[in-house]
mmCIF file of C-alpha atoms and ligand atoms in Angstrom:
data_model
loop_
_atom_site.group_PDB
_atom_site.id
_atom_site.type_symbol
_atom_site.label_atom_id
_atom_site.label_comp_id
_atom_site.label_asym_id
_atom_site.label_seq_id
_atom_site.Cartn_x
_atom_site.Cartn_y
_atom_site.Cartn_z
ATOM 1 C CA MET V 11 0.000 0.000 0.000
ATOM 2 C CA ASP V 12 1.438 3.372 -0.971
ATOM 3 C CA TYR V 13 -0.894 5.930 0.554
ATOM 4 C CA SER V 14 -3.197 5.906 3.597
ATOM 5 C CA ILE V 15 -5.523 8.841 4.084
ATOM 6 C CA ILE V 16 -6.749 9.210 7.667
ATOM 7 C CA ILE V 17 -10.004 11.105 8.108
ATOM 8 C CA PRO V 18 -11.427 11.732 11.607
ATOM 9 C CA ILE V 19 -15.187 12.145 11.484
ATOM 10 C CA TYR V 20 -17.447 13.779 14.010
ATOM 11 C CA ASN V 21 -20.861 14.790 12.664
ATOM 12 C CA GLU V 22 -19.759 15.419 9.085
ATOM 13 C CA LYS V 23 -22.694 13.991 7.131
ATOM 14 C CA GLU V 24 -22.833 16.904 4.697
ATOM 15 C CA ASN V 25 -19.135 16.724 3.914
ATOM 16 C CA ILE V 26 -18.345 13.042 3.524
ATOM 17 C CA GLN V 27 -19.522 12.559 -0.068
ATOM 18 C CA LEU V 28 -17.827 15.676 -1.431
ATOM 19 C CA LEU V 29 -14.668 14.951 0.526
ATOM 20 C CA HIS V 30 -14.586 11.453 -0.887
ATOM 21 C CA ASP V 31 -15.071 12.653 -4.451
ATOM 22 C CA ARG V 32 -12.356 15.297 -4.212
ATOM 23 C CA LEU V 33 -9.936 12.951 -2.487
ATOM 24 C CA HIS V 34 -10.590 10.202 -4.973
ATOM 25 C CA LYS V 35 -9.972 12.546 -7.878
ATOM 26 C CA VAL V 36 -6.648 13.525 -6.349
ATOM 27 C CA MET V 37 -5.506 10.018 -5.485
ATOM 28 C CA THR V 38 -6.243 8.575 -8.926
ATOM 29 C CA GLN V 39 -3.685 11.031 -10.326
ATOM 30 C CA PHE V 40 -0.989 8.943 -8.660
ATOM 31 C CA SER V 41 -0.216 5.575 -10.154
ATOM 32 C CA SER V 42 -0.174 4.206 -6.631
ATOM 33 C CA SER V 43 -2.380 2.150 -4.400
ATOM 34 C CA PHE V 44 -4.277 3.946 -1.646
ATOM 35 C CA GLU V 45 -6.738 3.473 1.181
ATOM 36 C CA PHE V 46 -9.113 5.929 2.847
ATOM 37 C CA LEU V 47 -9.380 5.261 6.551
ATOM 38 C CA PHE V 48 -12.443 6.885 8.096
ATOM 39 C CA VAL V 49 -12.451 7.042 11.886
ATOM 40 C CA ASN V 50 -15.960 7.722 13.116
ATOM 41 C CA ASP V 51 -15.480 9.414 16.481
ATOM 42 C CA GLY V 52 -18.937 8.803 17.927
ATOM 43 C CA SER V 53 -20.877 10.922 15.436
ATOM 44 C CA LYS V 54 -24.465 11.582 16.405
ATOM 45 C CA ASP V 55 -25.636 12.093 12.817
ATOM 46 C CA LYS V 56 -25.767 9.808 9.791
ATOM 47 C CA SER V 57 -22.013 9.945 9.136
ATOM 48 C CA LEU V 58 -21.464 6.256 9.853
ATOM 49 C CA ASP V 59 -24.201 5.143 7.461
ATOM 50 C CA LEU V 60 -22.662 7.243 4.696
ATOM 51 C CA ILE V 61 -19.225 5.786 5.360
ATOM 52 C CA LYS V 62 -20.599 2.255 5.340
ATOM 53 C CA GLU V 63 -22.337 2.884 2.077
ATOM 54 C CA LEU V 64 -19.142 4.226 0.508
ATOM 55 C CA SER V 65 -17.209 1.243 1.789
ATOM 56 C CA SER V 66 -19.654 -1.135 0.152
ATOM 57 C CA GLN V 67 -19.104 0.636 -3.171
ATOM 58 C CA HIS V 68 -15.305 0.917 -3.069
ATOM 59 C CA ASP V 69 -12.824 -1.523 -1.652
ATOM 60 C CA TYR V 70 -10.237 1.179 -0.848
ATOM 61 C CA ILE V 71 -12.528 2.487 1.894
ATOM 62 C CA LYS V 72 -11.950 1.248 5.422
ATOM 63 C CA TYR V 73 -13.516 2.494 8.582
ATOM 64 C CA ILE V 74 -13.279 2.313 12.343
ATOM 65 C CA ASP V 75 -16.298 3.191 14.459
ATOM 66 C CA PHE V 76 -15.628 4.351 18.020
ATOM 67 C CA SER V 77 -17.990 3.371 20.838
ATOM 68 C CA ARG V 78 -18.326 7.050 21.746
ATOM 69 C CA ASN V 79 -16.656 10.391 21.125
ATOM 70 C CA PHE V 80 -12.995 10.182 22.137
ATOM 71 C CA GLY V 81 -11.751 13.381 20.533
ATOM 72 C CA HIS V 82 -9.984 14.363 17.356
ATOM 73 C CA GLN V 83 -6.427 13.513 18.418
ATOM 74 C CA ILE V 84 -7.417 10.043 19.570
ATOM 75 C CA ALA V 85 -9.339 9.453 16.344
ATOM 76 C CA VAL V 86 -6.253 10.321 14.306
ATOM 77 C CA THR V 87 -4.129 8.103 16.569
ATOM 78 C CA ALA V 88 -6.453 5.162 15.927
ATOM 79 C CA GLY V 89 -6.073 5.824 12.208
ATOM 80 C CA LEU V 90 -2.281 5.874 12.512
ATOM 81 C CA ASP V 91 -2.377 2.558 14.368
ATOM 82 C CA GLN V 92 -4.349 0.924 11.552
ATOM 83 C CA ALA V 93 -2.887 2.609 8.466
ATOM 84 C CA VAL V 94 -0.753 0.346 6.307
ATOM 85 C CA GLY V 95 0.471 2.836 3.677
ATOM 86 C CA ASN V 96 4.075 3.928 3.219
ATOM 87 C CA ARG V 97 2.932 7.518 3.249
ATOM 88 C CA ILE V 98 0.177 8.648 5.546
ATOM 89 C CA VAL V 99 -1.967 11.739 5.143
ATOM 90 C CA ILE V 100 -3.993 13.255 7.993
ATOM 91 C CA ILE V 101 -6.822 15.448 6.755
ATOM 92 C CA ASP V 102 -9.936 17.057 8.272
ATOM 93 C CA ALA V 103 -13.286 15.980 6.885
ATOM 94 C CA ASP V 104 -14.779 19.470 6.646
ATOM 95 C CA LEU V 105 -12.815 20.444 3.504
ATOM 96 C CA GLN V 106 -10.975 23.206 5.311
ATOM 97 C CA ASP V 107 -7.920 21.270 4.234
ATOM 98 C CA PRO V 108 -8.015 21.132 0.406
ATOM 99 C CA PRO V 109 -7.334 17.539 -0.743
ATOM 100 C CA GLU V 110 -5.645 18.842 -3.894
ATOM 101 C CA LEU V 111 -2.693 19.920 -1.730
ATOM 102 C CA ILE V 112 -1.793 16.248 -1.333
ATOM 103 C CA LEU V 113 -0.231 16.417 -4.811
ATOM 104 C CA ASP V 114 2.187 19.144 -3.704
ATOM 105 C CA MET V 115 2.918 17.295 -0.492
ATOM 106 C CA ALA V 116 3.823 14.149 -2.405
ATOM 107 C CA LYS V 117 6.166 16.150 -4.626
ATOM 108 C CA LYS V 118 7.978 17.455 -1.546
ATOM 109 C CA MET V 119 8.179 13.935 -0.139
ATOM 110 C CA ASP V 120 9.778 12.814 -3.410
ATOM 111 C CA GLU V 121 12.493 15.387 -2.760
ATOM 112 C CA GLY V 122 13.444 13.380 0.321
ATOM 113 C CA PHE V 123 11.417 14.900 3.137
ATOM 114 C CA GLU V 124 9.797 12.652 5.713
ATOM 115 C CA VAL V 125 7.203 15.125 6.982
ATOM 116 C CA VAL V 126 5.414 17.679 4.851
ATOM 117 C CA PHE V 127 2.908 19.769 6.753
ATOM 118 C CA ALA V 128 0.509 22.325 5.374
ATOM 119 C CA LYS V 129 1.050 25.904 6.454
ATOM 120 C CA ARG V 130 -1.906 28.259 6.268
ATOM 121 C CA LYS V 131 -1.336 31.527 4.480
ATOM 122 C CA ASN V 132 -4.688 32.735 5.761
ATOM 123 C CA ARG V 133 -7.723 31.302 7.426
ATOM 124 C CA LYS V 134 -11.111 32.059 6.004
ATOM 125 C CA GLY V 135 -14.284 31.896 8.012
ATOM 126 C CA GLU V 136 -12.710 31.850 11.429
ATOM 127 C CA ASN V 137 -13.436 34.651 13.813
ATOM 128 C CA TRP V 138 -10.862 37.044 15.215
ATOM 129 C CA PHE V 139 -11.087 35.398 18.612
ATOM 130 C CA LYS V 140 -10.001 31.990 17.340
ATOM 131 C CA LEU V 141 -7.230 33.553 15.275
ATOM 132 C CA LEU V 142 -5.972 35.626 18.204
ATOM 133 C CA THR V 143 -6.047 32.812 20.764
ATOM 134 C CA ALA V 144 -4.435 30.369 18.334
ATOM 135 C CA SER V 145 -1.623 32.736 17.444
ATOM 136 C CA LEU V 146 -1.034 33.619 21.104
ATOM 137 C CA PHE V 147 -0.966 29.968 22.089
ATOM 138 C CA TYR V 148 1.571 28.936 19.459
ATOM 139 C CA ARG V 149 3.818 31.862 20.295
ATOM 140 C CA ILE V 150 3.795 30.947 23.997
ATOM 141 C CA LEU V 151 4.358 27.292 23.193
ATOM 142 C CA ARG V 152 7.325 28.115 21.003
ATOM 143 C CA ALA V 153 8.782 30.365 23.673
ATOM 144 C CA ILE V 154 8.654 27.787 26.457
ATOM 145 C CA THR V 155 9.540 24.594 24.603
ATOM 146 C CA SER V 156 12.783 23.594 22.966
ATOM 147 C CA ILE V 157 11.127 21.878 20.012
ATOM 148 C CA ASP V 158 10.268 23.790 16.903
ATOM 149 C CA ILE V 159 6.493 23.630 16.541
ATOM 150 C CA PRO V 160 5.650 25.473 13.322
ATOM 151 C CA LEU V 161 3.228 28.388 13.399
ATOM 152 C CA ASN V 162 -0.050 28.327 11.443
ATOM 153 C CA THR V 163 -0.238 24.604 10.986
ATOM 154 C CA GLY V 164 -2.787 22.028 12.037
ATOM 155 C CA ASP V 165 -2.630 18.295 11.667
ATOM 156 C CA PHE V 166 -3.070 18.365 7.887
ATOM 157 C CA ARG V 167 0.155 16.734 6.700
ATOM 158 C CA MET V 168 1.800 13.835 4.933
ATOM 159 C CA ILE V 169 4.200 11.710 6.923
ATOM 160 C CA ASP V 170 6.456 8.808 6.143
ATOM 161 C CA ARG V 171 5.874 5.367 7.657
ATOM 162 C CA LYS V 172 9.062 5.852 9.727
ATOM 163 C CA ILE V 173 7.362 8.705 11.605
ATOM 164 C CA VAL V 174 4.279 6.585 12.305
ATOM 165 C CA GLU V 175 6.428 3.805 13.741
ATOM 166 C CA VAL V 176 7.984 6.283 16.172
ATOM 167 C CA LEU V 177 4.589 7.758 17.058
ATOM 168 C CA LYS V 178 3.489 4.270 18.060
ATOM 169 C CA GLN V 179 6.397 4.165 20.500
ATOM 170 C CA MET V 180 5.098 7.302 22.228
ATOM 171 C CA PRO V 181 2.338 5.890 24.424
ATOM 172 C CA GLU V 182 1.386 9.144 26.124
ATOM 173 C CA GLN V 183 -2.270 9.538 27.032
ATOM 174 C CA ASN V 184 -2.661 13.213 26.203
ATOM 175 C CA LYS V 185 -1.909 13.430 22.520
ATOM 176 C CA PHE V 186 -0.625 16.562 20.885
ATOM 177 C CA LEU V 187 0.281 15.051 17.548
ATOM 178 C CA ARG V 188 1.657 18.112 15.811
ATOM 179 C CA GLY V 189 4.079 18.580 18.721
ATOM 180 C CA GLN V 190 5.012 14.905 18.785
ATOM 181 C CA ILE V 191 5.780 14.955 15.074
ATOM 182 C CA SER V 192 7.979 18.040 15.473
ATOM 183 C CA TRP V 193 9.729 16.369 18.386
ATOM 184 C CA ILE V 194 10.436 13.244 16.332
ATOM 185 C CA GLY V 195 12.542 15.205 13.858
ATOM 186 C CA PHE V 196 13.692 13.791 10.516
ATOM 187 C CA ARG V 197 13.579 16.048 7.481
ATOM 188 C CA GLN V 198 10.510 18.248 7.682
ATOM 189 C CA ASN V 199 9.185 20.768 5.207
ATOM 190 C CA TYR V 200 5.920 22.457 4.345
ATOM 191 C CA VAL V 201 3.661 23.620 1.547
ATOM 192 C CA GLU V 202 1.564 26.766 1.834
ATOM 193 C CA TYR V 203 -2.147 27.045 1.223
ATOM 194 C CA ASP V 204 -5.206 29.181 1.810
ATOM 195 C CA ARG V 205 -7.396 27.625 4.447
ATOM 196 C CA ASP V 206 -10.971 27.395 3.271
ATOM 197 C CA GLU V 207 -14.112 27.780 5.254
ATOM 198 C CA ARG V 208 -15.825 24.744 6.631
ATOM 199 C CA HIS V 209 -17.912 23.324 3.765
ATOM 200 C CA ALA V 210 -20.900 22.477 5.979
ATOM 201 C CA GLY V 211 -21.675 21.870 9.612
ATOM 202 C CA GLU V 212 -20.107 23.445 12.643
ATOM 203 C CA THR V 213 -16.740 23.308 14.347
ATOM 204 C CA SER V 214 -16.492 20.710 17.097
ATOM 205 C CA TYR V 215 -13.671 22.619 18.748
ATOM 206 C CA PRO V 216 -15.392 25.068 21.066
ATOM 207 C CA LEU V 217 -13.354 27.172 23.471
ATOM 208 C CA LYS V 218 -13.379 24.564 26.227
ATOM 209 C CA LYS V 219 -11.897 21.863 23.999
ATOM 210 C CA MET V 220 -9.372 24.321 22.611
ATOM 211 C CA MET V 221 -8.201 25.200 26.111
ATOM 212 C CA ARG V 222 -7.815 21.556 27.016
ATOM 213 C CA PHE V 223 -5.903 20.962 23.802
ATOM 214 C CA ALA V 224 -3.631 23.930 24.529
ATOM 215 C CA LEU V 225 -2.935 22.588 28.024
ATOM 216 C CA ASP V 226 -2.143 19.170 26.559
ATOM 217 C CA GLY V 227 0.351 20.807 24.250
ATOM 218 C CA ILE V 228 2.052 22.785 26.984
ATOM 219 C CA THR V 229 2.214 20.016 29.564
ATOM 220 C CA ALA V 230 3.401 17.466 27.015
ATOM 221 C CA PHE V 231 6.315 19.540 25.815
ATOM 222 C CA SER V 232 7.274 21.945 28.531
ATOM 223 C CA ASP V 233 8.256 21.937 32.193
ATOM 224 C CA ALA V 234 8.302 25.716 32.204
ATOM 225 C CA PRO V 235 5.226 26.126 34.460
ATOM 226 C CA LEU V 236 6.708 23.744 37.039
ATOM 227 C CA LYS V 237 10.114 25.357 36.915
ATOM 228 C CA PHE V 238 8.571 28.784 37.147
ATOM 229 C CA VAL V 239 7.447 28.061 40.731
ATOM 230 C CA PHE V 240 11.029 27.427 41.793
ATOM 231 C CA THR V 241 12.260 30.659 40.218
ATOM 232 C CA LEU V 242 9.412 32.504 41.877
ATOM 233 C CA GLY V 243 10.376 30.928 45.212
ATOM 234 C CA VAL V 244 13.935 32.170 44.891
ATOM 235 C CA VAL V 245 12.758 35.671 43.985
ATOM 236 C CA VAL V 246 10.357 35.717 46.934
ATOM 237 C CA PHE V 247 13.128 34.446 49.175
ATOM 238 C CA VAL V 248 15.454 37.290 48.213
ATOM 239 C CA LEU V 249 12.659 39.855 48.688
ATOM 240 C CA ALA V 250 11.743 38.278 52.026
ATOM 241 C CA PHE V 251 15.339 38.491 53.139
ATOM 242 C CA PHE V 252 15.410 42.254 52.676
ATOM 243 C CA MET V 253 11.958 42.665 54.172
ATOM 244 C CA ILE V 254 13.025 40.687 57.220
ATOM 245 C CA ILE V 255 16.081 42.910 57.675
ATOM 246 C CA TYR V 256 13.855 45.976 57.381
ATOM 247 C CA THR V 257 11.380 44.510 59.884
ATOM 248 C CA LEU V 258 14.114 43.775 62.402
ATOM 249 C CA TYR V 259 15.577 47.220 61.857
ATOM 250 C CA SER V 260 12.286 48.983 62.514
ATOM 251 C CA TRP V 261 11.638 46.781 65.555
ATOM 252 C CA LEU V 262 15.052 47.665 67.042
ATOM 253 C CA PHE V 263 15.501 51.316 66.041
ATOM 254 C CA LEU V 264 12.159 52.889 65.131
ATOM 255 C CA ASP V 265 9.675 52.710 67.912
ATOM 256 C CA SER V 266 6.739 53.204 65.581
ATOM 257 C CA THR V 267 5.949 49.495 65.110
ATOM 258 C CA VAL V 268 2.854 47.928 66.577
ATOM 259 C CA GLN V 269 3.362 45.208 69.137
ATOM 260 C CA GLY V 270 3.549 41.801 67.429
ATOM 261 C CA TRP V 271 3.943 43.137 63.858
ATOM 262 C CA SER V 272 7.617 42.263 63.544
ATOM 263 C CA SER V 273 7.335 38.632 64.614
ATOM 264 C CA ILE V 274 4.330 38.060 62.322
ATOM 265 C CA MET V 275 6.053 39.701 59.354
ATOM 266 C CA VAL V 276 9.228 37.689 59.808
ATOM 267 C CA SER V 277 7.452 34.361 60.087
ATOM 268 C CA ILE V 278 5.056 34.978 57.168
ATOM 269 C CA LEU V 279 7.809 36.070 54.808
ATOM 270 C CA PHE V 280 10.130 33.291 55.814
ATOM 271 C CA ILE V 281 7.568 30.519 55.683
ATOM 272 C CA GLY V 282 6.119 31.826 52.392
ATOM 273 C CA ALA V 283 9.509 31.740 50.698
ATOM 274 C CA VAL V 284 10.425 28.333 52.117
ATOM 275 C CA GLN V 285 7.101 26.853 50.978
ATOM 276 C CA MET V 286 7.438 28.168 47.478
ATOM 277 C CA ILE V 287 10.961 26.817 47.113
ATOM 278 C CA GLY V 288 9.699 23.523 48.549
ATOM 279 C CA ILE V 289 6.975 23.337 45.896
ATOM 280 C CA GLY V 290 9.574 24.191 43.277
ATOM 281 C CA ILE V 291 11.756 21.285 44.402
ATOM 282 C CA ILE V 292 8.796 18.921 44.228
ATOM 283 C CA GLY V 293 8.164 20.327 40.762
ATOM 284 C CA GLU V 294 11.643 19.340 39.623
ATOM 285 C CA TYR V 295 11.058 15.758 40.747
ATOM 286 C CA LEU V 296 7.594 15.750 39.231
ATOM 287 C CA SER V 297 8.970 16.886 35.907
ATOM 288 C CA ARG V 298 11.467 14.014 35.883
ATOM 289 C CA MET V 299 8.757 11.551 36.864
ATOM 290 C CA GLY V 300 6.573 12.993 34.134
ATOM 291 C CA ASN V 301 9.275 12.340 31.570
ATOM 292 C CA ASN V 302 9.692 8.764 32.745
ATOM 293 C CA VAL V 303 5.961 8.139 32.692
ATOM 294 C CA LYS V 304 5.701 9.508 29.142
ATOM 295 C CA ASP V 305 8.137 6.768 28.216
ATOM 296 C CA ARG V 306 9.196 8.301 24.930
ATOM 297 C CA PRO V 307 12.188 6.880 23.092
ATOM 298 C CA LEU V 308 15.407 8.543 24.259
ATOM 299 C CA TYR V 309 16.630 8.978 20.710
ATOM 300 C CA ILE V 310 15.523 8.134 17.187
ATOM 301 C CA ILE V 311 17.956 6.855 14.582
ATOM 302 C CA ARG V 312 17.635 8.046 10.998
ATOM 303 C CA GLU V 313 20.145 5.572 9.600
ATOM 304 C CA SER V 314 23.147 3.523 10.602
ATOM 305 C CA ASN V 315 25.445 0.971 9.008
ATOM 306 C CA ILE V 316 25.668 -1.286 12.048
ATOM 307 C CA ASP V 317 23.488 -3.971 10.458
ATOM 308 C CA GLU V 318 25.667 -4.134 7.352
ATOM 309 C CA LYS V 319 28.883 -4.374 9.381
ATOM 310 C CA SER V 320 27.913 -7.121 11.790
HETATM 311 N N1 UDP Y 412 -13.342 15.683 14.967
HETATM 312 C C1 UDP Y 412 -13.339 14.434 15.578
HETATM 313 N N2 UDP Y 412 -13.688 14.340 16.911
HETATM 314 C C2 UDP Y 412 -14.024 15.439 17.648
HETATM 315 C C3 UDP Y 412 -13.990 16.704 17.029
HETATM 316 C C4 UDP Y 412 -13.636 16.796 15.688
HETATM 317 O O1 UDP Y 412 -13.007 13.435 14.946
HETATM 318 O O2 UDP Y 412 -14.333 15.282 18.832
HETATM 319 C C5 UDP Y 412 -12.953 15.801 13.540
HETATM 320 C C6 UDP Y 412 -13.926 16.564 12.669
HETATM 321 O O3 UDP Y 412 -14.914 15.744 12.123
HETATM 322 C C7 UDP Y 412 -13.011 17.131 11.595
HETATM 323 C C8 UDP Y 412 -11.701 17.365 12.325
HETATM 324 O O4 UDP Y 412 -11.758 16.522 13.485
HETATM 325 O O5 UDP Y 412 -12.783 16.191 10.556
HETATM 326 C C9 UDP Y 412 -11.500 18.823 12.725
HETATM 327 O O6 UDP Y 412 -12.592 19.264 13.505
HETATM 328 P P1 UDP Y 412 -13.220 20.724 13.355
HETATM 329 O O7 UDP Y 412 -13.362 21.074 11.929
HETATM 330 O O8 UDP Y 412 -14.466 20.728 14.183
HETATM 331 O O9 UDP Y 412 -12.127 21.635 14.040
HETATM 332 P P2 UDP Y 412 -11.610 23.084 13.552
HETATM 333 O O10 UDP Y 412 -11.272 22.954 12.100
HETATM 334 O O11 UDP Y 412 -12.735 24.019 13.799
HETATM 335 O O12 UDP Y 412 -10.427 23.351 14.402
HETATM 336 MG MG1 MG Y 413 -12.557 22.424 10.692
#
């Protein structure tokens, strides 16, 4: 199998037929074998029936039907687990990601890249609030992580089988696939496109889900919030030190202080600083435990000649 197209589906009944037709038109331009892998993520509409009907008409159509809604990232993960193609495409079902771009992606892959993601030049039909929060989030994420997560990209991309094999070795529960793929490395490149409006239906990413997704991204790739507590503790400690000196000074030399003020001030400042540093230390351990629990591979090998030499 040359190409696997993974399509997560949540209430997309008005889009499935058109998506299929456009995808099919694109894929028949390759002289390669392909499969469409629909992952029905607990749709409440007729999506599943439509998929089943398509699969009875064409043998390149496969589907997985979830027992309930597990979320977009999990749906894509299930697709990755089942895909058998050498190149795998992840695409939204709502036609915001134009299938025709797959041709350009394949061309880039032919040049030797292992990941080709789609970078949006602009985004139609999305309100200023989504644009603002998205751009803010990715800027923060880039600032506090060491991996290079590209701006203005979603999960629409073509990846080599090698990448999928590594993804399967990353058993983390909270998936942030675009970050994981950046983290994995290899040769990555992009093609640019204009993001279309949703063809029909409504977004299933309301603010609450977006926030959770953003938190998944930050916690999966950054210890900055944990480490921040420790830094804060040190800063508070230094401030407390000077405050304590001032308190003692005014207790000894200025007789304007109220009875009991000095002892309360000294203990509050001291204990506050000690507690914060204590939390920071726990944070350092927690971050190491977190990394062990994530159980990602320590390194990923692109190539080696060890097999030939032994
Ligand atoms: N999706 C899914 N499960 C969900 C939410 C969304 O499989 O819980 C699918 C949805 O059908 C679509 C893709 O994920 O194919 C992107 O969703 P959506 O268009 O709602 O997100 P947006 O483009 O607004 O970020
Ligand atoms: Mg969409």
